[in-house]
PDB file of C-alpha atoms and ligand atoms in Angstrom:
ATOM      1  CA  MET A1400      -9.295-102.141 -63.125  1.00 81.00           C
ATOM      2  CA  SER A1401      -8.721-100.634 -66.571  1.00 88.00           C
ATOM      3  CA  GLN A1402      -7.061 -97.250 -66.783  1.00 94.00           C
ATOM      4  CA  VAL A1403      -9.297 -94.463 -68.021  1.00 98.00           C
ATOM      5  CA  THR A1404      -8.361 -91.153 -69.573  1.00 98.00           C
ATOM      6  CA  ILE A1405     -10.741 -88.284 -68.924  1.00 98.00           C
ATOM      7  CA  ALA A1406     -10.761 -85.014 -70.872  1.00 98.00           C
ATOM      8  CA  MET A1407     -11.568 -82.187 -68.472  1.00 96.00           C
ATOM      9  CA  PRO A1408     -12.544 -78.709 -69.626  1.00 94.00           C
ATOM     10  CA  LYS A1409     -10.261 -75.944 -68.396  1.00 90.00           C
ATOM     11  CA  GLY A1410     -11.967 -72.775 -67.246  1.00 86.00           C
ATOM     12  CA  ARG A1411     -15.387 -72.286 -65.725  1.00 85.00           C
ATOM     13  CA  ILE A1412     -16.592 -75.879 -65.723  1.00 91.00           C
ATOM     14  CA  PHE A1413     -13.357 -77.237 -64.270  1.00 93.00           C
ATOM     15  CA  GLU A1414     -13.909 -76.388 -60.610  1.00 93.00           C
ATOM     16  CA  GLU A1415     -17.432 -77.759 -60.463  1.00 95.00           C
ATOM     17  CA  ALA A1416     -16.411 -80.899 -62.343  1.00 96.00           C
ATOM     18  CA  ALA A1417     -13.468 -81.517 -59.990  1.00 95.00           C
ATOM     19  CA  GLU A1418     -15.724 -81.006 -56.981  1.00 95.00           C
ATOM     20  CA  LEU A1419     -18.206 -83.528 -58.337  1.00 96.00           C
ATOM     21  CA  LEU A1420     -15.472 -86.120 -58.928  1.00 97.00           C
ATOM     22  CA  ARG A1421     -14.213 -85.626 -55.370  1.00 97.00           C
ATOM     23  CA  LYS A1422     -17.753 -85.957 -53.994  1.00 97.00           C
ATOM     24  CA  ALA A1423     -17.995 -89.250 -55.858  1.00 97.00           C
ATOM     25  CA  GLY A1424     -14.948 -90.363 -53.850  1.00 97.00           C
ATOM     26  CA  PHE A1425     -12.186 -90.019 -56.425  1.00 97.00           C
ATOM     27  CA  GLN A1426      -8.941 -88.937 -54.754  1.00 95.00           C
ATOM     28  CA  LEU A1427      -7.685 -86.047 -56.842  1.00 94.00           C
ATOM     29  CA  PRO A1428      -4.349 -84.507 -55.774  1.00 90.00           C
ATOM     30  CA  PRO A1429      -4.134 -80.809 -54.828  1.00 88.00           C
ATOM     31  CA  GLU A1430      -2.012 -80.118 -57.949  1.00 84.00           C
ATOM     32  CA  PHE A1431      -5.163 -80.896 -59.876  1.00 85.00           C
ATOM     33  CA  ASP A1432      -6.611 -77.490 -59.033  1.00 87.00           C
ATOM     34  CA  ASP A1433      -3.855 -75.005 -59.680  1.00 83.00           C
ATOM     35  CA  SER A1434      -1.391 -76.689 -61.950  1.00 82.00           C
ATOM     36  CA  ARG A1435      -0.418 -75.600 -65.440  1.00 89.00           C
ATOM     37  CA  LYS A1436       0.108 -79.205 -66.383  1.00 92.00           C
ATOM     38  CA  LEU A1437      -1.995 -80.416 -69.268  1.00 94.00           C
ATOM     39  CA  ILE A1438      -1.814 -84.080 -68.353  1.00 95.00           C
ATOM     40  CA  ILE A1439      -2.310 -85.155 -64.763  1.00 95.00           C
ATOM     41  CA  ASP A1440      -1.869 -88.776 -63.805  1.00 96.00           C
ATOM     42  CA  VAL A1441      -3.651 -90.058 -60.732  1.00 96.00           C
ATOM     43  CA  PRO A1442      -2.177 -93.546 -60.308  1.00 95.00           C
ATOM     44  CA  GLU A1443      -4.135 -94.180 -57.079  1.00 94.00           C
ATOM     45  CA  GLU A1444      -7.336 -94.093 -59.127  1.00 95.00           C
ATOM     46  CA  ASN A1445      -5.811 -95.474 -62.310  1.00 96.00           C
ATOM     47  CA  MET A1446      -6.957 -92.313 -64.020  1.00 97.00           C
ATOM     48  CA  ARG A1447      -5.300 -89.878 -66.378  1.00 97.00           C
ATOM     49  CA  PHE A1448      -6.755 -86.412 -66.914  1.00 97.00           C
ATOM     50  CA  ILE A1449      -6.244 -84.305 -70.020  1.00 96.00           C
ATOM     51  CA  LEU A1450      -6.937 -80.615 -69.480  1.00 95.00           C
ATOM     52  CA  ALA A1451      -8.448 -79.280 -72.689  1.00 96.00           C
ATOM     53  CA  LYS A1452     -10.299 -76.233 -73.926  1.00 94.00           C
ATOM     54  CA  PRO A1453     -14.042 -76.869 -73.450  1.00 93.00           C
ATOM     55  CA  MET A1454     -14.666 -76.788 -77.209  1.00 92.00           C
ATOM     56  CA  ASP A1455     -11.934 -79.423 -77.727  1.00 96.00           C
ATOM     57  CA  VAL A1456     -13.073 -82.032 -75.185  1.00 97.00           C
ATOM     58  CA  THR A1457     -15.366 -83.703 -77.719  1.00 98.00           C
ATOM     59  CA  THR A1458     -12.476 -83.932 -80.229  1.00 97.00           C
ATOM     60  CA  TYR A1459     -10.295 -85.851 -77.762  1.00 98.00           C
ATOM     61  CA  VAL A1460     -13.140 -88.200 -76.885  1.00 98.00           C
ATOM     62  CA  GLU A1461     -14.277 -88.738 -80.479  1.00 98.00           C
ATOM     63  CA  HIS A1462     -10.724 -89.665 -81.504  1.00 98.00           C
ATOM     64  CA  GLY A1463     -10.430 -92.036 -78.568  1.00 98.00           C
ATOM     65  CA  VAL A1464      -7.381 -90.406 -76.956  1.00 98.00           C
ATOM     66  CA  ALA A1465      -9.681 -89.783 -74.010  1.00 98.00           C
ATOM     67  CA  ASP A1466     -12.199 -92.446 -72.996  1.00 98.00           C
ATOM     68  CA  LEU A1467     -14.440 -90.047 -71.138  1.00 98.00           C
ATOM     69  CA  GLY A1468     -14.966 -86.315 -71.201  1.00 98.00           C
ATOM     70  CA  ILE A1469     -16.927 -83.573 -69.526  1.00 98.00           C
ATOM     71  CA  ALA A1470     -18.540 -81.302 -72.063  1.00 97.00           C
ATOM     72  CA  GLY A1471     -21.191 -78.612 -72.073  1.00 97.00           C
ATOM     73  CA  LYS A1472     -24.452 -79.452 -73.825  1.00 97.00           C
ATOM     74  CA  ASP A1473     -23.842 -76.289 -75.882  1.00 97.00           C
ATOM     75  CA  VAL A1474     -20.749 -77.877 -77.436  1.00 96.00           C
ATOM     76  CA  LEU A1475     -22.578 -81.177 -77.988  1.00 97.00           C
ATOM     77  CA  LEU A1476     -25.434 -79.378 -79.730  1.00 97.00           C
ATOM     78  CA  GLU A1477     -23.082 -77.362 -81.885  1.00 97.00           C
ATOM     79  CA  GLU A1478     -20.917 -80.215 -83.127  1.00 93.00           C
ATOM     80  CA  GLU A1479     -22.368 -83.529 -84.111  1.00 90.00           C
ATOM     81  CA  ARG A1480     -19.747 -85.871 -82.716  1.00 95.00           C
ATOM     82  CA  ASP A1481     -19.513 -89.604 -82.619  1.00 96.00           C
ATOM     83  CA  VAL A1482     -19.673 -89.829 -78.821  1.00 98.00           C
ATOM     84  CA  TYR A1483     -22.313 -91.072 -76.398  1.00 98.00           C
ATOM     85  CA  GLU A1484     -23.777 -88.881 -73.712  1.00 98.00           C
ATOM     86  CA  LEU A1485     -23.842 -90.939 -70.498  1.00 98.00           C
ATOM     87  CA  LEU A1486     -24.968 -88.609 -67.771  1.00 98.00           C
ATOM     88  CA  ASP A1487     -26.298 -85.110 -67.147  1.00 98.00           C
ATOM     89  CA  LEU A1488     -23.950 -83.869 -64.427  1.00 98.00           C
ATOM     90  CA  LYS A1489     -26.241 -80.888 -63.749  1.00 97.00           C
ATOM     91  CA  ILE A1490     -23.298 -78.565 -63.212  1.00 97.00           C
ATOM     92  CA  SER A1491     -22.386 -75.301 -64.945  1.00 96.00           C
ATOM     93  CA  LYS A1492     -25.999 -74.431 -65.532  1.00 96.00           C
ATOM     94  CA  CYS A1493     -26.614 -71.695 -68.040  1.00 97.00           C
ATOM     95  CA  HIS A1494     -28.655 -71.202 -71.172  1.00 98.00           C
ATOM     96  CA  LEU A1495     -28.315 -70.271 -74.801  1.00 98.00           C
ATOM     97  CA  ALA A1496     -30.105 -67.093 -75.738  1.00 98.00           C
ATOM     98  CA  VAL A1497     -30.627 -64.510 -78.432  1.00 98.00           C
ATOM     99  CA  ALA A1498     -29.649 -61.049 -77.229  1.00 98.00           C
ATOM    100  CA  GLY A1499     -29.278 -57.583 -78.631  1.00 97.00           C
ATOM    101  CA  LEU A1500     -29.418 -53.896 -77.856  1.00 96.00           C
ATOM    102  CA  PRO A1501     -32.787 -52.703 -76.598  1.00 95.00           C
ATOM    103  CA  ASP A1502     -34.858 -50.777 -79.152  1.00 84.00           C
ATOM    104  CA  THR A1503     -33.023 -52.184 -82.172  1.00 80.00           C
ATOM    105  CA  VAL A1504     -35.020 -51.442 -85.299  1.00 78.00           C
ATOM    106  CA  PRO A1505     -35.250 -54.748 -87.176  1.00 76.00           C
ATOM    107  CA  SER A1506     -33.583 -54.597 -90.583  1.00 76.00           C
ATOM    108  CA  ASP A1507     -35.507 -55.394 -93.767  1.00 75.00           C
ATOM    109  CA  VAL A1508     -32.810 -57.661 -95.112  1.00 88.00           C
ATOM    110  CA  ALA A1509     -31.537 -60.801 -93.360  1.00 93.00           C
ATOM    111  CA  PRO A1510     -30.236 -59.531 -90.014  1.00 96.00           C
ATOM    112  CA  LYS A1511     -26.692 -60.385 -88.985  1.00 97.00           C
ATOM    113  CA  ILE A1512     -26.322 -62.702 -86.005  1.00 98.00           C
ATOM    114  CA  ALA A1513     -22.915 -63.011 -84.313  1.00 98.00           C
ATOM    115  CA  THR A1514     -22.147 -66.231 -82.471  1.00 98.00           C
ATOM    116  CA  LYS A1515     -19.646 -68.951 -81.694  1.00 97.00           C
ATOM    117  CA  TYR A1516     -22.475 -71.448 -82.190  1.00 98.00           C
ATOM    118  CA  PRO A1517     -23.171 -71.149 -85.948  1.00 98.00           C
ATOM    119  CA  ASN A1518     -24.983 -74.492 -86.233  1.00 98.00           C
ATOM    120  CA  VAL A1519     -27.189 -73.946 -83.192  1.00 98.00           C
ATOM    121  CA  ALA A1520     -28.004 -70.429 -84.402  1.00 98.00           C
ATOM    122  CA  SER A1521     -28.781 -71.492 -88.001  1.00 98.00           C
ATOM    123  CA  THR A1522     -31.068 -74.299 -86.819  1.00 98.00           C
ATOM    124  CA  TYR A1523     -32.827 -72.033 -84.357  1.00 98.00           C
ATOM    125  CA  PHE A1524     -33.583 -69.260 -86.851  1.00 97.00           C
ATOM    126  CA  ARG A1525     -34.566 -71.761 -89.554  1.00 97.00           C
ATOM    127  CA  GLU A1526     -37.076 -73.266 -87.116  1.00 97.00           C
ATOM    128  CA  GLN A1527     -38.362 -69.774 -86.384  1.00 95.00           C
ATOM    129  CA  GLY A1528     -38.766 -69.194 -90.121  1.00 95.00           C
ATOM    130  CA  GLU A1529     -36.427 -66.227 -90.009  1.00 95.00           C
ATOM    131  CA  GLN A1530     -33.735 -65.707 -92.614  1.00 96.00           C
ATOM    132  CA  VAL A1531     -30.495 -64.474 -91.052  1.00 97.00           C
ATOM    133  CA  GLU A1532     -26.827 -64.109 -91.854  1.00 97.00           C
ATOM    134  CA  ILE A1533     -24.569 -65.825 -89.354  1.00 98.00           C
ATOM    135  CA  ILE A1534     -21.274 -64.187 -88.406  1.00 98.00           C
ATOM    136  CA  ASN A1535     -18.873 -66.538 -86.693  1.00 98.00           C
ATOM    137  CA  LEU A1536     -16.796 -65.173 -83.776  1.00 98.00           C
ATOM    138  CA  ASN A1537     -14.630 -66.960 -81.236  1.00 95.00           C
ATOM    139  CA  GLY A1538     -15.378 -65.000 -78.084  1.00 93.00           C
ATOM    140  CA  SER A1539     -16.521 -61.688 -76.603  1.00 96.00           C
ATOM    141  CA  ILE A1540     -19.628 -62.086 -78.746  1.00 98.00           C
ATOM    142  CA  GLU A1541     -21.348 -59.262 -76.862  1.00 97.00           C
ATOM    143  CA  LEU A1542     -19.100 -56.788 -78.660  1.00 98.00           C
ATOM    144  CA  ALA A1543     -20.791 -57.399 -82.005  1.00 98.00           C
ATOM    145  CA  PRO A1544     -24.042 -55.417 -81.536  1.00 97.00           C
ATOM    146  CA  MET A1545     -22.210 -52.693 -79.626  1.00 96.00           C
ATOM    147  CA  ILE A1546     -19.902 -51.906 -82.508  1.00 97.00           C
ATOM    148  CA  GLY A1547     -22.376 -52.506 -85.290  1.00 95.00           C
ATOM    149  CA  LEU A1548     -21.065 -55.837 -86.562  1.00 97.00           C
ATOM    150  CA  ALA A1549     -24.339 -57.664 -85.945  1.00 97.00           C
ATOM    151  CA  GLU A1550     -27.881 -56.851 -84.960  1.00 96.00           C
ATOM    152  CA  ARG A1551     -28.230 -59.700 -82.501  1.00 97.00           C
ATOM    153  CA  ILE A1552     -26.098 -62.419 -80.915  1.00 98.00           C
ATOM    154  CA  VAL A1553     -26.611 -66.042 -79.940  1.00 98.00           C
ATOM    155  CA  ASP A1554     -24.564 -66.822 -76.861  1.00 98.00           C
ATOM    156  CA  ILE A1555     -24.394 -68.431 -73.449  1.00 97.00           C
ATOM    157  CA  VAL A1556     -25.978 -66.514 -70.587  1.00 98.00           C
ATOM    158  CA  SER A1557     -24.961 -67.592 -67.111  1.00 97.00           C
ATOM    159  CA  THR A1558     -25.390 -64.862 -64.495  1.00 97.00           C
ATOM    160  CA  GLY A1559     -26.488 -62.327 -67.115  1.00 97.00           C
ATOM    161  CA  ARG A1560     -23.738 -59.941 -65.995  1.00 98.00           C
ATOM    162  CA  THR A1561     -21.966 -59.702 -69.335  1.00 97.00           C
ATOM    163  CA  LEU A1562     -25.182 -58.706 -71.105  1.00 98.00           C
ATOM    164  CA  LYS A1563     -26.103 -56.213 -68.414  1.00 98.00           C
ATOM    165  CA  GLU A1564     -22.715 -54.548 -68.150  1.00 97.00           C
ATOM    166  CA  ASN A1565     -22.652 -54.089 -71.903  1.00 97.00           C
ATOM    167  CA  GLY A1566     -26.154 -52.681 -72.176  1.00 97.00           C
ATOM    168  CA  LEU A1567     -27.637 -55.703 -73.955  1.00 98.00           C
ATOM    169  CA  VAL A1568     -30.896 -57.482 -73.243  1.00 98.00           C
ATOM    170  CA  GLU A1569     -31.967 -61.068 -73.624  1.00 98.00           C
ATOM    171  CA  LEU A1570     -34.575 -61.389 -76.365  1.00 97.00           C
ATOM    172  CA  GLU A1571     -35.236 -65.130 -76.651  1.00 97.00           C
ATOM    173  CA  HIS A1572     -34.378 -68.159 -74.545  1.00 98.00           C
ATOM    174  CA  ILE A1573     -33.152 -70.964 -76.828  1.00 98.00           C
ATOM    175  CA  THR A1574     -32.368 -73.870 -74.504  1.00 98.00           C
ATOM    176  CA  ASP A1575     -31.047 -74.756 -71.042  1.00 98.00           C
ATOM    177  CA  ILE A1576     -27.487 -76.036 -70.824  1.00 98.00           C
ATOM    178  CA  THR A1577     -25.614 -78.222 -68.317  1.00 97.00           C
ATOM    179  CA  SER A1578     -22.417 -80.276 -68.510  1.00 98.00           C
ATOM    180  CA  ARG A1579     -22.561 -83.905 -69.588  1.00 98.00           C
ATOM    181  CA  LEU A1580     -20.337 -86.940 -69.156  1.00 98.00           C
ATOM    182  CA  ILE A1581     -19.509 -88.269 -72.611  1.00 98.00           C
ATOM    183  CA  VAL A1582     -17.778 -91.455 -73.727  1.00 98.00           C
ATOM    184  CA  ASN A1583     -15.988 -92.756 -76.792  1.00 98.00           C
ATOM    185  CA  PRO A1584     -18.129 -95.627 -78.169  1.00 98.00           C
ATOM    186  CA  VAL A1585     -15.175 -98.033 -78.538  1.00 98.00           C
ATOM    187  CA  SER A1586     -13.899 -97.266 -75.025  1.00 98.00           C
ATOM    188  CA  TYR A1587     -17.368 -97.945 -73.722  1.00 98.00           C
ATOM    189  CA  ARG A1588     -17.321-101.388 -75.284  1.00 98.00           C
ATOM    190  CA  LEU A1589     -13.821-102.235 -74.102  1.00 97.00           C
ATOM    191  CA  LYS A1590     -13.945-100.702 -70.624  1.00 97.00           C
ATOM    192  CA  ASP A1591     -17.649-101.005 -69.857  1.00 97.00           C
ATOM    193  CA  GLU A1592     -17.255-102.252 -66.276  1.00 97.00           C
ATOM    194  CA  ARG A1593     -14.906 -99.490 -65.231  1.00 97.00           C
ATOM    195  CA  ILE A1594     -16.975 -96.837 -67.003  1.00 98.00           C
ATOM    196  CA  ASP A1595     -20.256 -98.093 -65.541  1.00 97.00           C
ATOM    197  CA  GLU A1596     -18.705 -97.934 -62.090  1.00 97.00           C
ATOM    198  CA  ILE A1597     -17.662 -94.301 -62.657  1.00 98.00           C
ATOM    199  CA  VAL A1598     -21.136 -93.445 -63.978  1.00 98.00           C
ATOM    200  CA  GLN A1599     -22.796 -95.056 -60.940  1.00 97.00           C
ATOM    201  CA  ARG A1600     -20.576 -93.181 -58.504  1.00 97.00           C
ATOM    202  CA  LEU A1601     -21.233 -89.888 -60.274  1.00 98.00           C
ATOM    203  CA  THR A1602     -24.971 -90.555 -60.573  1.00 97.00           C
ATOM    204  CA  ALA A1603     -25.103 -90.929 -56.791  1.00 97.00           C
ATOM    205  CA  VAL A1604     -23.713 -87.426 -56.229  1.00 97.00           C
ATOM    206  CA  VAL A1605     -25.373 -85.519 -59.059  1.00 96.00           C
ATOM    207  CA  GLU A1606     -27.632 -82.976 -57.443  1.00 81.00           C
ATOM    208  CA  GLU A1607     -31.205 -82.993 -58.578  1.00 73.00           C
ATOM    209  CA  VAL A1608     -32.696 -79.661 -59.564  1.00 64.00           C
TER     210      VAL A1608
HETATM  211  C1  LIG B2662     -19.362 -66.730 -71.787  1.00 86.46           C
HETATM  212  C2  LIG B2662     -20.435 -66.247 -72.734  1.00 86.46           C
HETATM  213  C3  LIG B2662     -20.733 -64.881 -72.214  1.00 86.46           C
HETATM  214  C4  LIG B2662     -20.509 -65.005 -70.710  1.00 86.46           C
HETATM  215  C5  LIG B2662     -21.832 -65.135 -70.014  1.00 86.46           C
HETATM  216  O1  LIG B2662     -18.156 -66.244 -72.220  1.00 86.46           O
HETATM  217  O2  LIG B2662     -19.957 -66.276 -74.054  1.00 86.46           O
HETATM  218  O3  LIG B2662     -19.856 -63.936 -72.747  1.00 86.46           O
HETATM  219  O4  LIG B2662     -19.751 -66.202 -70.527  1.00 86.46           O
HETATM  220  O5  LIG B2662     -21.665 -65.219 -68.621  1.00 86.46           O
HETATM  221  P1  LIG B2662     -22.506 -64.283 -67.644  1.00 86.46           P
HETATM  222  O6  LIG B2662     -23.952 -64.372 -68.061  1.00 86.46           O
HETATM  223  O7  LIG B2662     -22.285 -64.901 -66.282  1.00 86.46           O
HETATM  224  O8  LIG B2662     -21.952 -62.909 -67.743  1.00 86.46           O
HETATM  225  P2  LIG B2662     -16.764 -66.753 -71.691  1.00 86.46           P
HETATM  226  O9  LIG B2662     -16.399 -66.075 -70.428  1.00 86.46           O
HETATM  227  O10 LIG B2662     -16.779 -68.236 -71.631  1.00 86.46           O
HETATM  228  O11 LIG B2662     -15.754 -66.242 -72.764  1.00 86.46           O
HETATM  229  P3  LIG B2662     -15.840 -65.857 -74.301  1.00 86.46           P
HETATM  230  O12 LIG B2662     -16.204 -64.421 -74.346  1.00 86.46           O
HETATM  231  O13 LIG B2662     -14.467 -66.121 -74.770  1.00 86.46           O
HETATM  232  O14 LIG B2662     -16.863 -66.712 -74.980  1.00 86.46           O
END
């Protein structure tokens, strides 16, 4: 059984991803859940986990230091990476949306759009035939319209709480997002049996929606 290295996203997706792996019968130690370790070896399963920032999972997989990874579709849409998407895990459901303050008077010139998804946002507005200026931020995107940095934002909406508590409204739904299992193409060739087995076990526990 070949050893596999899996890049796991720290943060929101982590818990659901760990639960799914356990449901699929992988024996993950308790330290998995509340450790500060960035590399966790699970010799019983011949697995090594790398705990990465969600936006970095694709980097580890593309460079082949992780064979597999769990990444949000938002990240996969934003960055064109040389990785294969193997399975929709149907966890961490949310969507990408355009939002802004209610009653914003549209500007005559190209409106400013704040986002941490500049490529997704540019493509979306180009397809809509609207000329915009993209402002790239790394987080707390909702701040931008509130302090006059941008007219609208493109961001992830999950429960909708962040928008609501900051007085913003959703204006357009861009696309639904879930987490995906991704693989490095070379790893897939070299470790196909092991990886297929993991995909089959996960497929069996993915919950249909
Ligand atoms: C994400 C997203 C929104 C929030 C949406 O931010 O960018 O701010 O979650 O979730 P909600 O609809 O359930 O309120 P995240 O917490 O990942 O941090 P960030 O601000 O650093 O992007």
